[in-house]
mmCIF file of C-alpha atoms in Angstrom:
data_model
loop_
_atom_site.group_PDB
_atom_site.id
_atom_site.type_symbol
_atom_site.label_atom_id
_atom_site.label_comp_id
_atom_site.label_asym_id
_atom_site.label_seq_id
_atom_site.Cartn_x
_atom_site.Cartn_y
_atom_site.Cartn_z
ATOM 1 C CA MET A 1 36.498 -11.201 26.194
ATOM 2 C CA SER A 2 34.648 -8.160 27.528
ATOM 3 C CA PHE A 3 36.127 -4.783 28.362
ATOM 4 C CA HIS A 4 34.854 -1.337 29.279
ATOM 5 C CA VAL A 5 35.657 1.810 27.292
ATOM 6 C CA LEU A 6 34.782 5.375 28.287
ATOM 7 C CA ALA A 7 34.323 7.778 25.373
ATOM 8 C CA LYS A 8 34.576 11.551 25.764
ATOM 9 C CA PRO A 9 32.577 12.834 22.770
ATOM 10 C CA SER A 10 32.809 16.454 23.960
ATOM 11 C CA GLY A 11 36.495 16.258 24.830
ATOM 12 C CA ALA A 12 37.538 18.486 27.706
ATOM 13 C CA ILE A 13 34.760 21.078 27.489
ATOM 14 C CA CYS A 14 32.410 21.536 30.427
ATOM 15 C CA ASN A 15 29.798 24.081 31.462
ATOM 16 C CA LEU A 16 31.108 24.083 35.047
ATOM 17 C CA ASP A 17 34.366 25.409 36.432
ATOM 18 C CA CYS A 18 35.119 23.110 39.368
ATOM 19 C CA THR A 19 38.143 24.599 41.058
ATOM 20 C CA TYR A 20 39.857 21.228 41.573
ATOM 21 C CA CYS A 21 39.475 20.129 37.932
ATOM 22 C CA PHE A 22 42.755 19.484 36.121
ATOM 23 C CA TYR A 23 40.981 18.718 32.847
ATOM 24 C CA LEU A 24 39.527 22.044 31.749
ATOM 25 C CA SER A 25 42.898 23.456 30.744
ATOM 26 C CA LYS A 26 43.249 20.641 28.184
ATOM 27 C CA GLU A 27 41.020 22.705 25.865
ATOM 28 C CA LEU A 28 44.059 24.898 25.240
ATOM 29 C CA LEU A 29 45.913 21.949 23.688
ATOM 30 C CA TYR A 30 43.472 21.881 20.763
ATOM 31 C CA PRO A 31 42.933 25.466 19.515
ATOM 32 C CA GLY A 32 40.065 25.728 17.060
ATOM 33 C CA ASP A 33 38.729 22.255 17.834
ATOM 34 C CA ARG A 34 34.925 21.947 17.891
ATOM 35 C CA PHE A 35 35.173 19.338 20.681
ATOM 36 C CA ARG A 36 32.375 17.351 19.106
ATOM 37 C CA MET A 37 32.559 13.756 17.925
ATOM 38 C CA ALA A 38 31.758 13.777 14.213
ATOM 39 C CA ASP A 39 28.933 11.587 12.921
ATOM 40 C CA GLU A 40 31.300 9.356 10.956
ATOM 41 C CA THR A 41 33.468 8.916 14.060
ATOM 42 C CA LEU A 42 30.403 8.072 16.133
ATOM 43 C CA GLN A 43 29.383 5.399 13.638
ATOM 44 C CA ALA A 44 32.897 3.941 13.474
ATOM 45 C CA TYR A 45 33.347 4.000 17.253
ATOM 46 C CA ILE A 46 30.135 2.129 18.009
ATOM 47 C CA SER A 47 30.746 -0.363 15.202
ATOM 48 C CA GLN A 48 34.284 -1.122 16.394
ATOM 49 C CA LEU A 49 33.198 -1.346 20.035
ATOM 50 C CA ILE A 50 30.525 -3.903 19.178
ATOM 51 C CA ASP A 51 32.994 -5.866 17.023
ATOM 52 C CA ALA A 52 35.548 -5.859 19.848
ATOM 53 C CA ALA A 53 32.953 -7.485 22.113
ATOM 54 C CA SER A 54 32.212 -10.247 19.616
ATOM 55 C CA ASP A 55 33.010 -12.965 22.176
ATOM 56 C CA SER A 56 30.761 -11.427 24.818
ATOM 57 C CA PRO A 57 26.941 -11.524 24.975
ATOM 58 C CA HIS A 58 26.977 -7.945 26.271
ATOM 59 C CA VAL A 59 28.344 -4.570 25.222
ATOM 60 C CA THR A 60 28.471 -1.315 27.196
ATOM 61 C CA ILE A 61 28.315 2.088 25.513
ATOM 62 C CA ALA A 62 29.667 4.552 28.088
ATOM 63 C CA TRP A 63 29.826 8.335 27.719
ATOM 64 C CA GLN A 64 31.854 10.722 29.839
ATOM 65 C CA GLY A 65 33.429 14.169 29.540
ATOM 66 C CA GLY A 66 34.062 17.047 30.071
ATOM 67 C CA GLU A 67 30.308 17.284 30.124
ATOM 68 C CA PRO A 68 28.750 14.983 27.498
ATOM 69 C CA THR A 69 25.283 16.583 27.594
ATOM 70 C CA LEU A 70 26.794 19.681 25.949
ATOM 71 C CA LEU A 71 26.493 17.757 22.673
ATOM 72 C CA GLY A 72 22.717 17.901 22.932
ATOM 73 C CA LEU A 73 20.030 15.259 23.105
ATOM 74 C CA ALA A 74 20.009 14.603 19.335
ATOM 75 C CA PHE A 75 23.593 13.293 19.443
ATOM 76 C CA PHE A 76 22.712 10.626 21.981
ATOM 77 C CA GLN A 77 19.463 9.756 20.242
ATOM 78 C CA ARG A 78 21.580 9.122 17.165
ATOM 79 C CA SER A 79 24.080 7.035 19.160
ATOM 80 C CA VAL A 80 21.298 4.783 20.440
ATOM 81 C CA GLU A 81 19.833 4.484 16.947
ATOM 82 C CA ILE A 82 23.203 3.438 15.504
ATOM 83 C CA THR A 83 23.742 0.936 18.309
ATOM 84 C CA ARG A 84 20.347 -0.675 17.780
ATOM 85 C CA GLN A 85 21.038 -0.953 14.043
ATOM 86 C CA LEU A 86 24.451 -2.565 14.486
ATOM 87 C CA LEU A 87 23.810 -4.773 17.501
ATOM 88 C CA PRO A 88 23.815 -8.464 16.528
ATOM 89 C CA ALA A 89 20.836 -10.600 17.443
ATOM 90 C CA GLY A 90 21.140 -12.083 20.905
ATOM 91 C CA LYS A 91 23.609 -9.467 22.201
ATOM 92 C CA SER A 92 22.464 -7.110 24.964
ATOM 93 C CA VAL A 93 23.550 -3.500 25.401
ATOM 94 C CA GLU A 94 23.857 -1.158 28.366
ATOM 95 C CA PHE A 95 24.103 2.599 27.960
ATOM 96 C CA THR A 96 25.786 4.671 30.652
ATOM 97 C CA MET A 97 26.558 8.357 31.082
ATOM 98 C CA GLN A 98 28.527 10.355 33.637
ATOM 99 C CA THR A 99 27.170 13.896 33.989
ATOM 100 C CA ASN A 100 27.072 16.892 36.294
ATOM 101 C CA GLY A 101 23.317 16.954 35.646
ATOM 102 C CA THR A 102 22.936 20.712 35.296
ATOM 103 C CA LEU A 103 21.700 20.581 31.681
ATOM 104 C CA LEU A 104 19.150 17.801 32.139
ATOM 105 C CA ASP A 105 15.442 18.420 31.663
ATOM 106 C CA ASP A 106 12.341 16.252 31.293
ATOM 107 C CA ASP A 107 13.073 15.474 27.621
ATOM 108 C CA TRP A 108 16.530 14.237 28.566
ATOM 109 C CA CYS A 109 15.179 12.156 31.442
ATOM 110 C CA ARG A 110 12.483 10.546 29.308
ATOM 111 C CA PHE A 111 15.124 9.564 26.759
ATOM 112 C CA LEU A 112 17.438 8.167 29.447
ATOM 113 C CA ALA A 113 14.581 6.182 30.984
ATOM 114 C CA ASP A 114 13.272 4.866 27.655
ATOM 115 C CA ASN A 115 16.740 3.529 26.787
ATOM 116 C CA SER A 116 17.595 2.216 30.280
ATOM 117 C CA PHE A 117 20.635 4.431 30.756
ATOM 118 C CA LEU A 118 22.614 4.074 33.952
ATOM 119 C CA VAL A 119 23.436 7.646 34.944
ATOM 120 C CA GLY A 120 26.346 8.556 37.159
ATOM 121 C CA LEU A 121 25.627 11.922 38.757
ATOM 122 C CA SER A 122 28.495 13.985 40.146
ATOM 123 C CA ILE A 123 27.682 15.115 43.684
ATOM 124 C CA ASP A 124 30.306 15.830 46.351
ATOM 125 C CA GLY A 125 28.027 15.722 49.401
ATOM 126 C CA PRO A 126 25.562 18.066 51.127
ATOM 127 C CA PRO A 127 25.148 21.485 49.474
ATOM 128 C CA ASP A 128 27.749 23.254 51.609
ATOM 129 C CA VAL A 129 30.304 20.576 50.697
ATOM 130 C CA HIS A 130 29.331 20.271 47.046
ATOM 131 C CA ASP A 131 29.411 24.032 46.500
ATOM 132 C CA ALA A 132 32.872 24.410 48.005
ATOM 133 C CA TYR A 133 34.419 23.546 44.631
ATOM 134 C CA ARG A 134 31.694 22.616 42.136
ATOM 135 C CA VAL A 135 30.757 26.016 40.713
ATOM 136 C CA ASP A 136 29.735 27.306 37.288
ATOM 137 C CA LYS A 137 31.664 29.607 34.967
ATOM 138 C CA HIS A 138 30.558 32.603 37.054
ATOM 139 C CA GLY A 139 31.664 31.050 40.335
ATOM 140 C CA ARG A 140 28.077 30.353 41.421
ATOM 141 C CA PRO A 141 27.086 27.248 43.427
ATOM 142 C CA THR A 142 25.520 24.347 41.535
ATOM 143 C CA SER A 143 24.085 22.037 44.195
ATOM 144 C CA HIS A 144 20.489 23.215 43.686
ATOM 145 C CA ARG A 145 20.689 22.470 39.954
ATOM 146 C CA VAL A 146 22.151 19.021 40.542
ATOM 147 C CA LEU A 147 19.473 18.173 43.097
ATOM 148 C CA GLU A 148 16.780 19.282 40.635
ATOM 149 C CA ALA A 149 18.339 16.939 38.068
ATOM 150 C CA LEU A 150 18.362 14.064 40.557
ATOM 151 C CA GLU A 151 14.700 14.617 41.365
ATOM 152 C CA MET A 152 13.817 14.540 37.660
ATOM 153 C CA LEU A 153 15.870 11.406 37.032
ATOM 154 C CA GLN A 154 14.289 9.595 39.954
ATOM 155 C CA ARG A 155 10.806 10.735 38.946
ATOM 156 C CA HIS A 156 11.317 9.293 35.468
ATOM 157 C CA GLY A 157 12.661 6.024 36.872
ATOM 158 C CA VAL A 158 16.234 6.424 35.633
ATOM 159 C CA GLU A 159 18.790 4.309 37.473
ATOM 160 C CA VAL A 160 21.205 6.709 39.180
ATOM 161 C CA ASN A 161 24.401 6.287 41.115
ATOM 162 C CA VAL A 162 26.579 8.998 42.605
ATOM 163 C CA LEU A 163 30.171 9.821 41.780
ATOM 164 C CA CYS A 164 31.754 11.742 44.644
ATOM 165 C CA THR A 165 35.242 13.194 44.578
ATOM 166 C CA VAL A 166 37.035 13.196 47.916
ATOM 167 C CA HIS A 167 38.760 16.486 48.707
ATOM 168 C CA ALA A 168 39.561 18.941 51.467
ATOM 169 C CA ALA A 169 35.916 19.956 51.963
ATOM 170 C CA ASN A 170 34.556 16.448 52.575
ATOM 171 C CA GLN A 171 37.528 14.303 53.620
ATOM 172 C CA ASP A 172 36.761 14.763 57.329
ATOM 173 C CA ARG A 173 32.994 14.221 56.975
ATOM 174 C CA PRO A 174 32.635 10.655 55.662
ATOM 175 C CA LEU A 175 29.536 9.777 57.679
ATOM 176 C CA ASP A 176 27.818 13.071 56.847
ATOM 177 C CA VAL A 177 28.426 12.506 53.142
ATOM 178 C CA TYR A 178 27.457 8.825 53.178
ATOM 179 C CA ARG A 179 24.268 9.359 55.165
ATOM 180 C CA TYR A 180 23.315 12.309 52.982
ATOM 181 C CA PHE A 181 23.540 10.143 49.874
ATOM 182 C CA ARG A 182 21.855 7.132 51.460
ATOM 183 C CA ASP A 183 19.168 8.712 53.628
ATOM 184 C CA ASP A 184 18.446 12.138 52.130
ATOM 185 C CA LEU A 185 18.911 11.356 48.431
ATOM 186 C CA GLY A 186 18.006 7.658 48.405
ATOM 187 C CA ILE A 187 21.169 6.602 46.584
ATOM 188 C CA GLY A 188 22.016 2.914 46.750
ATOM 189 C CA PHE A 189 25.306 2.871 44.863
ATOM 190 C CA MET A 190 28.135 5.358 45.376
ATOM 191 C CA GLN A 191 31.604 5.768 43.918
ATOM 192 C CA PHE A 192 34.326 7.750 45.658
ATOM 193 C CA ILE A 193 37.338 9.094 43.796
ATOM 194 C CA PRO A 194 40.094 10.608 45.952
ATOM 195 C CA ILE A 195 41.788 13.750 44.691
ATOM 196 C CA VAL A 196 43.555 14.415 47.993
ATOM 197 C CA GLU A 197 47.305 14.002 47.707
ATOM 198 C CA ARG A 198 48.814 11.687 50.286
ATOM 199 C CA ALA A 199 51.609 13.278 52.288
ATOM 200 C CA THR A 200 54.966 11.628 51.702
ATOM 201 C CA GLU A 201 58.116 11.718 53.768
ATOM 202 C CA VAL A 202 59.606 14.175 51.298
ATOM 203 C CA THR A 203 56.707 16.632 51.486
ATOM 204 C CA LEU A 204 56.579 16.320 55.263
ATOM 205 C CA GLU A 205 60.256 17.150 55.518
ATOM 206 C CA VAL A 206 59.803 20.217 53.335
ATOM 207 C CA ALA A 207 56.785 21.312 55.376
ATOM 208 C CA ASN A 208 58.797 21.077 58.609
ATOM 209 C CA MET A 209 61.787 23.060 57.351
#
């Protein structure tokens, strides 16, 4: 049996302040928490994940957030080291990471390339669409930083796909968004996650009152 687990080693913390994000407020549920997976937890998590995939020739180590790169490069270097040590002979491993990309640099990209990470990069469309909601803690746009990260990842040969949330700023521009990813950014695989609430009969009745 094979299954896929997403780990959030940085919990809810993020260096951005996307205005549609419901997750940032979860920090308040854990006052005083460092929001950092401890080394012993990291070791136990990877060990148990590999054991759980004992009947499969393949295991996936997937990191998400919050923003996982806030933990720093050394944390992920250690995670790869532990995985290589514990991985049984004959079993393959895939590393994946979902990131907003704004903290990546050449050292990060070399590491991701050397260890064949699949990177999911959060982009909501062309800059005017992306910047409608995806801003930093000071309310500043982030599209230029994400595009710089994409250029670095592609230059280093890292496999990249795009994770795009569907919202009020891009819901009426599907072709613009798709062609931007495909033609302008050279993205071959895209994921779309809707965060637009579907109108129901109840809400429509209230709206018409």
